[in-house]
Coordinates of C-alpha atoms (C1' of nucleotides) in Angstrom, one line a residue:
Chain A
X813 CA 2.6 -10.6 0.0
X814 CA 6.2 -11.3 0.6
X815 CA 7.0 -12.7 -2.7
X816 CA 6.1 -11.0 -5.9
X817 CA 5.5 -14.1 -7.9
X818 CA 6.0 -17.9 -7.6
X819 CA 7.8 -18.5 -10.8
X820 CA 11.0 -20.5 -10.4
X821 CA 13.6 -18.3 -8.9
X822 CA 16.6 -17.7 -11.1
X823 CA 19.8 -17.4 -9.2
X824 CA 20.7 -14.1 -10.7
X825 CA 18.2 -11.7 -12.1
X826 CA 18.9 -8.0 -11.6
X827 CA 15.5 -6.8 -12.9
X828 CA 13.5 -9.3 -10.8
X829 CA 15.5 -8.4 -7.6
X830 CA 15.0 -4.7 -8.2
X831 CA 11.4 -5.0 -8.9
X832 CA 10.8 -7.2 -5.9
X833 CA 12.5 -4.7 -3.6
X834 CA 10.4 -1.9 -5.1
X835 CA 7.2 -3.8 -4.6
X836 CA 7.9 -4.7 -1.0
X837 CA 9.2 -1.3 -0.2
X838 CA 6.0 0.2 -1.5
X839 CA 4.0 -2.0 1.0
X840 CA 6.3 -1.2 3.9
X841 CA 6.4 2.5 3.4
X842 CA 2.6 2.6 2.9
X843 CA 2.2 0.7 6.1
X844 CA 4.6 2.6 8.3
X845 CA 5.4 5.9 6.8
X846 CA 8.9 7.0 5.8
X847 CA 10.5 7.2 9.3
X848 CA 8.5 4.2 10.6
X849 CA 9.6 1.9 7.8
X850 CA 12.6 -0.2 8.4
X851 CA 15.2 -1.1 5.8
X852 CA 15.7 -4.4 7.5
X853 CA 12.1 -5.2 7.3
X854 CA 11.9 -4.4 3.7
X855 CA 14.8 -6.7 3.1
X856 CA 13.4 -9.5 5.2
X857 CA 10.2 -9.5 3.2
X858 CA 12.1 -10.2 -0.1
X859 CA 14.2 -13.2 -1.1
X860 CA 17.2 -11.0 -1.1
X861 CA 19.1 -9.0 1.5
X862 CA 19.5 -5.4 2.7
X863 CA 22.7 -5.1 0.7
X864 CA 20.7 -5.1 -2.4
X865 CA 18.8 -2.0 -1.5
X866 CA 22.0 -0.1 -1.4
X867 CA 23.2 -1.8 -4.5
X868 CA 20.2 -0.9 -6.6
X869 CA 18.8 2.3 -5.0
X870 CA 21.7 3.8 -3.0
X871 CA 19.8 4.2 0.3
X872 CA 16.5 4.4 2.2
X873 CA 15.7 7.8 0.8
X874 CA 16.3 6.9 -2.8
X875 CA 14.3 3.8 -2.5
X876 CA 11.5 5.8 -1.2
X877 CA 11.8 8.2 -4.1
X878 CA 11.7 5.2 -6.5
X879 CA 8.6 4.0 -4.7
X880 CA 6.8 7.3 -5.0
X881 CA 7.6 7.7 -8.7
X882 CA 6.6 4.2 -9.5
X883 CA 3.3 4.5 -7.5
X884 CA 2.3 7.6 -9.3
X885 CA 3.1 6.2 -12.6
X886 CA 1.0 3.1 -11.9
X887 CA -1.9 5.3 -10.9
X888 CA -1.7 7.4 -14.1
X889 CA -1.7 4.1 -16.0
X890 CA -4.8 2.9 -14.2
X891 CA -6.5 6.3 -14.9
X892 CA -6.0 5.8 -18.6
X893 CA -8.6 3.1 -18.3
X894 CA -11.3 5.4 -17.3
X895 CA -13.9 5.6 -20.1
X896 CA -17.2 7.5 -20.1
X897 CA -17.3 8.3 -23.8
X898 CA -20.7 6.9 -24.8
X899 CA -22.7 8.8 -22.1
X900 CA -24.3 12.2 -22.2
X901 CA -22.5 14.9 -20.1
X902 CA -24.7 14.6 -17.0
X903 CA -24.4 10.9 -16.8
X904 CA -20.8 10.9 -17.9
X905 CA -20.0 13.3 -15.0
X906 CA -21.8 11.2 -12.5
X907 CA -20.1 8.0 -13.8
X908 CA -16.6 9.7 -13.6
X909 CA -17.3 10.7 -10.0
X910 CA -18.4 7.2 -9.1
X911 CA -15.5 5.6 -11.0
X912 CA -13.1 7.8 -9.1
X913 CA -14.6 6.8 -6.0
X914 CA -14.1 3.1 -6.8
X915 CA -10.7 3.8 -8.0
X916 CA -9.6 5.3 -4.7
X917 CA -11.0 2.5 -2.7
X918 CA -9.0 0.1 -4.8
X919 CA -5.7 2.0 -4.4
X920 CA -5.5 2.6 -0.7
X921 CA -1.8 1.9 -0.5
X922 CA -1.3 4.6 -3.0
X923 CA -3.3 7.1 -1.0
X924 CA -1.5 6.3 2.1
X925 CA 1.8 7.0 0.3
X926 CA 0.4 10.4 -0.8
X927 CA -0.7 11.2 2.8
X928 CA 2.8 10.3 4.0
X929 CA 4.4 12.4 1.4
X930 CA 2.3 15.3 2.6
X931 CA 3.3 14.9 6.1
X932 CA 6.8 15.5 4.7
X933 CA 5.5 18.6 3.1
X934 CA 6.1 17.2 -0.4
X935 CA 9.9 17.5 -0.2
X936 CA 10.4 14.3 -2.1
X937 CA 7.8 14.6 -4.8
X938 CA 9.2 18.0 -5.7
X939 CA 12.4 16.3 -6.7
X940 CA 10.6 14.1 -9.2
X941 CA 10.3 16.3 -12.2
X942 CA 8.8 13.4 -14.1
X943 CA 5.5 13.9 -12.1
X944 CA 5.2 17.6 -12.9
X945 CA 1.7 18.3 -14.2
X946 CA 0.8 14.6 -13.9
X947 CA -2.8 15.8 -13.3
X948 CA -3.3 17.0 -16.8
X949 CA -5.0 13.9 -18.4
X950 CA -7.6 13.9 -15.6
X951 CA -8.3 17.5 -16.3
X952 CA -8.6 17.1 -20.0
X953 CA -11.3 14.4 -19.6
X954 CA -13.2 16.6 -17.1
X955 CA -12.8 19.6 -19.4
X956 CA -14.3 17.7 -22.3
X957 CA -17.3 16.6 -20.3
X958 CA -17.9 20.0 -18.9
X959 CA -17.7 21.5 -22.4
X960 CA -20.2 19.1 -23.8
X961 CA -22.5 19.9 -20.9
X962 CA -22.2 23.6 -21.5
X963 CA -22.9 23.3 -25.1
X964 CA -26.0 21.3 -24.5
X965 CA -27.0 23.9 -21.9
X966 CA -27.2 21.4 -19.1
X967 CA -24.2 22.6 -17.1
X968 CA -23.5 26.1 -15.7
X969 CA -20.6 27.8 -17.3
X970 CA -18.9 29.4 -14.3
X971 CA -17.1 26.3 -13.1
X972 CA -13.9 24.9 -14.4
X973 CA -12.4 21.5 -14.5
X974 CA -10.0 22.1 -11.7
X975 CA -12.7 22.9 -9.2
X976 CA -14.6 19.8 -10.1
X977 CA -11.5 17.7 -9.9
X978 CA -10.8 19.3 -6.5
X979 CA -14.2 18.4 -5.1
X980 CA -14.2 14.8 -6.3
X981 CA -10.6 14.2 -5.3
X982 CA -11.1 15.6 -1.9
X983 CA -14.2 13.5 -1.3
X984 CA -12.6 10.3 -2.5
X985 CA -9.2 10.7 -0.8
X986 CA -10.9 11.6 2.4
X987 CA -12.9 8.3 2.4
X988 CA -9.6 6.4 2.5
X989 CA -7.1 8.8 4.2
X990 CA -9.4 9.7 7.2
X991 CA -11.4 6.5 7.6
X992 CA -10.0 5.7 11.0
X993 CA -10.4 8.9 12.9
X994 CA -13.6 10.0 11.1
X995 CA -15.1 6.5 11.5
X996 CA -14.3 6.5 15.2
X997 CA -15.6 10.0 16.0
X998 CA -18.8 9.3 14.3
X999 CA -19.0 5.6 15.1
X1000 CA -19.5 4.6 11.4
X1001 CA -17.5 2.3 9.2
X1002 CA -17.2 4.3 5.9
X1003 CA -16.3 1.0 4.1
X1004 CA -19.1 -1.1 5.2
X1005 CA -21.0 -2.4 2.1
X1006 CA -24.1 -0.4 2.7
X1007 CA -22.1 2.7 3.4
X1008 CA -20.1 2.2 0.2
X1009 CA -23.2 2.1 -2.0
X1010 CA -24.5 5.2 -0.4
X1011 CA -21.3 7.2 -0.4
X1012 CA -20.5 6.2 -4.0
X1013 CA -23.9 7.6 -5.1
X1014 CA -23.5 10.6 -2.9
X1015 CA -20.5 12.2 -4.7
X1016 CA -22.1 11.7 -8.1
X1017 CA -25.2 13.3 -6.7
X1018 CA -23.3 16.3 -5.3
X1019 CA -21.4 17.0 -8.4
X1020 CA -24.3 16.7 -10.8
X1021 CA -26.7 18.8 -8.8
X1022 CA -24.0 21.5 -8.2
X1023 CA -23.1 21.6 -11.9
X1024 CA -26.6 21.5 -13.3
X1025 CA -28.2 24.7 -14.5
X1026 CA -31.2 25.5 -12.5
Chain B
X274 CA 7.6 28.7 19.5
X275 CA 9.9 27.1 21.9
X276 CA 8.5 28.7 25.0
X277 CA 4.9 28.8 25.8
X278 CA 4.9 32.1 27.5
X279 CA 7.3 34.7 28.8
X280 CA 6.0 35.1 32.2
X281 CA 8.7 34.8 34.8
X282 CA 9.8 31.2 35.2
X283 CA 9.0 29.8 38.7
X284 CA 11.6 27.3 39.7
X285 CA 9.2 24.5 40.4
X286 CA 5.8 24.3 38.8
X287 CA 4.5 21.0 37.8
X288 CA 1.5 22.3 35.9
X289 CA 3.6 24.6 33.8
X290 CA 6.2 22.1 33.0
X291 CA 3.6 19.5 32.0
X292 CA 1.8 22.0 29.8
X293 CA 5.0 23.2 28.1
X294 CA 5.9 19.7 27.3
X295 CA 2.5 19.0 25.9
X296 CA 2.6 22.2 23.8
X297 CA 6.0 21.4 22.4
X298 CA 5.3 17.8 21.9
X299 CA 2.2 18.8 19.8
X300 CA 4.3 20.9 17.5
X301 CA 7.0 18.2 17.1
X302 CA 4.6 15.4 16.5
X303 CA 2.7 17.4 14.0
X304 CA 5.9 18.4 12.2
X305 CA 7.5 15.0 12.0
X306 CA 4.9 12.3 12.7
X307 CA 5.1 9.7 15.5
X308 CA 8.2 7.8 14.4
X309 CA 9.9 10.9 13.1
X310 CA 9.5 12.9 16.3
X311 CA 12.4 12.6 18.6
X312 CA 11.9 12.6 22.4
X313 CA 15.2 14.4 22.7
X314 CA 14.1 17.2 20.4
X315 CA 10.9 17.7 22.3
X316 CA 12.9 18.1 25.5
X317 CA 15.4 20.4 23.9
X318 CA 12.6 22.8 22.9
X319 CA 11.5 23.3 26.4
X320 CA 13.1 24.7 29.4
X321 CA 13.2 21.3 31.0
X322 CA 14.7 17.9 30.3
X323 CA 13.8 14.6 28.8
X324 CA 13.5 13.2 32.2
X325 CA 10.3 15.2 32.8
X326 CA 8.6 13.5 29.8
X327 CA 8.9 10.2 31.5
X328 CA 8.0 11.8 35.0
X329 CA 4.8 13.2 33.8
X330 CA 3.7 11.1 30.8
X331 CA 5.6 7.8 31.1
X332 CA 7.0 7.6 27.7
X333 CA 6.9 8.7 24.1
X334 CA 3.6 6.8 23.3
X335 CA 1.7 8.1 26.2
X336 CA 2.9 11.6 25.5
X337 CA 1.5 11.2 22.0
X338 CA -1.7 10.0 23.3
X339 CA -1.9 13.1 25.6
X340 CA -1.2 15.3 22.6
X341 CA -3.9 13.7 20.5
X342 CA -6.5 14.0 23.3
X343 CA -5.6 17.6 24.1
X344 CA -5.7 18.6 20.4
X345 CA -9.1 17.1 19.8
X346 CA -10.4 18.8 22.9
X347 CA -9.0 22.1 21.8
X348 CA -10.7 21.8 18.5
X349 CA -14.0 20.9 20.0
X350 CA -13.6 24.1 22.1
X351 CA -13.0 26.2 19.0
X352 CA -16.0 24.7 17.3
X353 CA -18.2 25.8 20.1
X354 CA -17.6 29.3 18.9
X355 CA -19.3 28.7 15.5
X356 CA -22.4 30.6 15.2
X357 CA -24.8 31.0 12.4
X358 CA -27.9 31.5 14.4
X359 CA -29.3 34.7 12.9
X360 CA -29.2 33.6 9.3
X361 CA -31.8 31.9 7.2
X362 CA -31.1 28.2 6.4
X363 CA -29.5 28.8 3.0
X364 CA -27.2 31.4 4.1
X365 CA -26.5 29.7 7.5
X366 CA -25.4 26.6 5.5
X367 CA -23.2 28.6 3.2
X368 CA -21.7 30.4 6.2
X369 CA -21.1 27.1 8.1
X370 CA -19.2 25.7 5.1
X371 CA -17.1 28.9 4.8
X372 CA -16.4 29.1 8.5
X373 CA -15.4 25.4 8.5
X374 CA -13.0 26.2 5.6
X375 CA -11.5 29.1 7.6
X376 CA -11.3 27.0 10.7
X377 CA -9.3 24.2 9.0
X378 CA -6.8 26.6 7.5
X379 CA -6.3 28.1 11.0
X380 CA -5.6 24.7 12.6
X381 CA -3.2 23.0 10.2
X382 CA -1.2 21.4 12.9
X383 CA -4.3 19.7 14.2
X384 CA -5.0 18.3 10.7
X385 CA -1.6 17.0 10.4
X386 CA -2.0 15.1 13.7
X387 CA -5.1 13.6 12.4
X388 CA -3.4 12.6 9.1
X389 CA -0.6 11.1 11.2
X390 CA -3.1 9.2 13.4
X391 CA -4.7 7.8 10.3
X392 CA -1.3 6.6 9.0
X393 CA -1.3 4.5 12.2
X394 CA -4.8 3.2 11.5
X395 CA -6.3 5.1 14.4
X396 CA -4.7 2.6 16.8
X397 CA -4.1 5.4 19.4
X398 CA -7.3 7.4 19.1
X399 CA -9.3 4.2 19.7
X400 CA -7.8 4.1 23.1
X401 CA -9.2 7.5 23.9
X402 CA -12.7 6.8 25.1
X403 CA -13.1 10.4 25.9
X404 CA -13.2 11.2 22.2
X405 CA -16.0 8.8 21.4
X406 CA -18.8 10.5 19.4
X407 CA -17.0 13.9 19.7
X408 CA -18.6 14.6 16.4
X409 CA -22.1 15.0 17.8
X410 CA -22.0 18.8 18.4
X411 CA -21.1 19.5 14.8
X412 CA -23.9 17.1 13.6
X413 CA -26.5 18.8 15.8
X414 CA -25.8 22.2 14.4
X415 CA -26.0 20.9 10.8
X416 CA -29.2 19.0 11.8
X417 CA -30.9 22.1 13.0
X418 CA -30.0 24.1 9.9
X419 CA -31.1 21.3 7.6
X420 CA -34.4 21.0 9.4
X421 CA -35.1 24.6 9.2
X422 CA -34.4 24.4 5.5
X423 CA -36.7 21.6 5.0
X424 CA -39.5 23.3 6.9
X425 CA -39.2 26.3 4.7
X426 CA -39.2 24.1 1.7
X427 CA -35.7 25.3 0.5
X428 CA -33.8 22.2 1.2
X429 CA -34.3 18.7 -0.2
X430 CA -35.4 16.2 2.4
X431 CA -33.3 13.2 1.4
X432 CA -30.0 14.3 2.7
X433 CA -28.9 14.0 6.3
X434 CA -26.4 15.8 8.5
X435 CA -23.8 13.2 8.3
X436 CA -23.6 13.5 4.5
X437 CA -23.3 17.2 4.6
X438 CA -20.6 17.0 7.2
X439 CA -18.7 14.5 5.2
X440 CA -18.6 16.6 2.1
X441 CA -17.6 19.7 4.0
X442 CA -15.0 18.0 6.1
X443 CA -13.5 16.1 3.1
X444 CA -13.1 19.3 1.2
X445 CA -11.6 21.3 4.0
X446 CA -9.3 18.7 5.3
X447 CA -8.0 18.0 1.8
X448 CA -7.1 21.6 1.3
X449 CA -4.7 21.3 4.2
X450 CA -3.7 17.6 4.3
X451 CA -2.9 17.2 0.6
X452 CA -1.8 20.8 -0.3
X453 CA 1.8 19.7 -1.2
X454 CA 1.2 16.8 -3.5
X455 CA -1.9 18.3 -5.1
X456 CA -0.4 21.7 -5.5
X457 CA 2.6 20.1 -7.2
X458 CA 0.7 17.9 -9.5
X459 CA -1.4 20.8 -10.7
X460 CA 1.1 23.6 -10.3
X461 CA -1.1 25.6 -8.1
X462 CA -0.8 27.0 -4.6
X463 CA -4.1 26.2 -2.9
X464 CA -3.3 28.8 -0.2
X465 CA -2.4 31.7 -2.3
X466 CA -4.7 34.6 -1.3
X467 CA -6.8 34.6 -4.6
X468 CA -7.0 30.8 -4.4
X469 CA -8.4 31.0 -0.8
X470 CA -11.1 33.4 -1.6
X471 CA -12.2 31.3 -4.5
X472 CA -12.0 28.0 -2.8
X473 CA -13.8 29.4 0.3
X474 CA -16.7 30.4 -1.8
X475 CA -16.6 27.2 -3.7
X476 CA -17.5 24.9 -0.9
X477 CA -20.4 27.1 0.1
X478 CA -21.6 27.1 -3.4
X479 CA -21.3 23.4 -3.9
X480 CA -23.2 22.6 -0.5
X481 CA -25.9 25.1 -1.1
X482 CA -26.7 24.2 -4.8
X483 CA -26.6 20.5 -3.9
X484 CA -29.0 20.9 -1.0
X485 CA -31.4 23.3 -2.6
X486 CA -34.7 22.1 -4.0
X487 CA -34.9 22.6 -7.7
Chain C
dC870 C1' 12.3 26.5 60.6
dC871 C1' 12.6 21.9 59.2
dG872 C1' 11.9 17.5 57.2
dA873 C1' 9.8 15.0 53.7
dG874 C1' 8.3 14.3 49.4
dA875 C1' 7.6 16.3 44.9
dA876 C1' 10.1 18.0 41.2
dT877 C1' 14.2 18.2 38.5
dG878 C1' 18.9 17.3 36.6
dT879 C1' 22.9 14.4 35.1
dA880 C1' 24.9 10.8 33.3
dC881 C1' 24.5 6.7 31.4
dC882 C1' 22.8 2.3 28.9
dA883 C1' 21.4 -1.2 25.7
dA884 C1' 19.0 -1.9 21.6
dC885 C1' 18.1 -0.3 17.2
dG886 C1' 18.9 1.1 12.5
dG887 C1' 21.0 2.9 8.4
dG888 C1' 24.9 2.0 6.1
dT889 C1' 29.4 -0.4 4.5
dA890 C1' 33.9 -3.5 3.8
dC891 C1' 35.0 -7.4 2.1
dA892 C1' 34.3 -11.9 0.4
dT893 C1' 32.0 -14.8 -2.9
dT894 C1' 29.4 -16.8 -6.6
dG895 C1' 26.9 -17.4 -10.9
dC896 C1' 26.5 -15.9 -15.8
dC897 C1' 27.7 -14.4 -20.2
dG898 C1' 30.6 -13.4 -24.1
dT899 C1' 34.4 -14.9 -26.6
Chain D
dA25 C1' 35.7 -23.6 -21.0
dC26 C1' 37.1 -19.8 -18.7
dG27 C1' 37.9 -15.1 -17.3
dG28 C1' 35.8 -11.1 -15.7
dC29 C1' 32.3 -8.6 -14.0
dA30 C1' 27.6 -8.1 -12.4
dA31 C1' 25.1 -9.7 -8.7
dT32 C1' 24.8 -11.3 -4.1
dG33 C1' 25.8 -12.6 0.8
dT34 C1' 27.9 -12.0 5.5
dA35 C1' 29.4 -9.7 9.1
dC36 C1' 30.2 -5.8 11.1
dC37 C1' 30.3 -0.7 12.4
dC38 C1' 28.8 3.3 15.0
dG39 C1' 25.7 7.1 15.7
dT40 C1' 21.1 7.5 17.3
dT41 C1' 17.3 6.9 20.4
dG42 C1' 14.1 5.7 23.8
dG43 C1' 14.5 4.9 28.4
dT44 C1' 16.5 4.7 33.3
dA45 C1' 19.4 4.8 37.9
dC46 C1' 20.7 7.9 41.1
dA47 C1' 21.7 12.1 43.1
dT48 C1' 19.9 16.7 44.1
dT49 C1' 17.1 20.7 45.2
dC50 C1' 13.0 23.3 45.9
dT51 C1' 8.7 23.9 48.3
dC52 C1' 5.2 23.6 51.5
dG53 C1' 2.8 22.0 55.5
dG54 C1' 3.1 21.7 60.4

DNA sequence: CCGAGAATGTACCAACGGGTACATTGCCGT
DNA sequence: ACGGCAATGTACCCGTTGGTACATTCTCGG
């Protein structure tokens, strides 16, 4: 998308201009990486000019920082929607794994941004104090499910939330982040419809059978 | 490393010049990504000049292609060394997962290259026919272990080698590829010595308990 | 030992790319 | 209704960067 919305364009609207730059910048950085992204291209894809990037953000790097911060905040927002409350611990855990899988497939641009940031050894994210310990909400939910499972005697008691989160995240991120090389090396399309169904069930299966008492 | 070796420098040595360029280019591309890498920097870190990059490879992109191909070949070579032959299926599987974990931690530059290539949607690797189905050897080994386990009745029979490989790869790649953002968001250093021991055992544990008949 | 071609070095170029100086215009409060 | 400032546009700058023209030198076969 080049325009953020089709509502009649007011001549002057600082908020709108800033938001549009941020949205387009998110796309472009996710597509091309930090070095690969071109300030001129970002500007061209908006209804405004390059000048505005410097007016609102200060420069390419600050724009990228704003993109990162906004992207992480959006994801945290989306994660709030996760709900597995009614289910028993085993099914809740399976559900959480599967929802996480879906969630990652739906936010590929975000995962690309994360991959890009890691290429840069996290030098930018470390400057965003607002993101410190952003992982806590996800951990709490996991913790609660794990605890219920332990109380009911269906889950082993030597695994903590962090480990579970790591396994699920790694699996789901990999599906998106490494789809091209992995798909090529094994001649498979991880995102073909049949594959998705199978791979979605797979992570639930792995987690549940790993955590279950035997 | 700026120099590949300290052996006396012969004045003219095509092979050596080419190899040195390739080695340094591998470092630089892995450090900075494709767009971020500078041809001038690669040249500066060798005992030769930029001119030679164009003489031997043709340009930045072809040099990157050569780096990718060579890196994948090196990894396949290293994977040949994997040996779990003497062990029973369960211990062989655990061992394989743990060795894969070690292997990934030891080849971080390679994993960075893979991440970079995925940012580019695999457009380069797809042009390297020599890498097609490079994953087969790893799959065969897994297949053999799985089959032994099924015959002995210790492994379930509804999981195939690809699924196991995916789980292990995802986990091990993630440790390296996402260490910076993940570490920051959860305030943990995945590569601290205690972490390593734990995380190494974890993947073996997950795979074995998932695959084992109950 | 010599000539030819492979291998290398030097100096340069043109396009690109992030950033800015300066002019202008629309909007809001009084 | 107008003055002032926020917001925007235009045109330009200059260091960087991938790439190359041309000269040179080493090496090796005959």
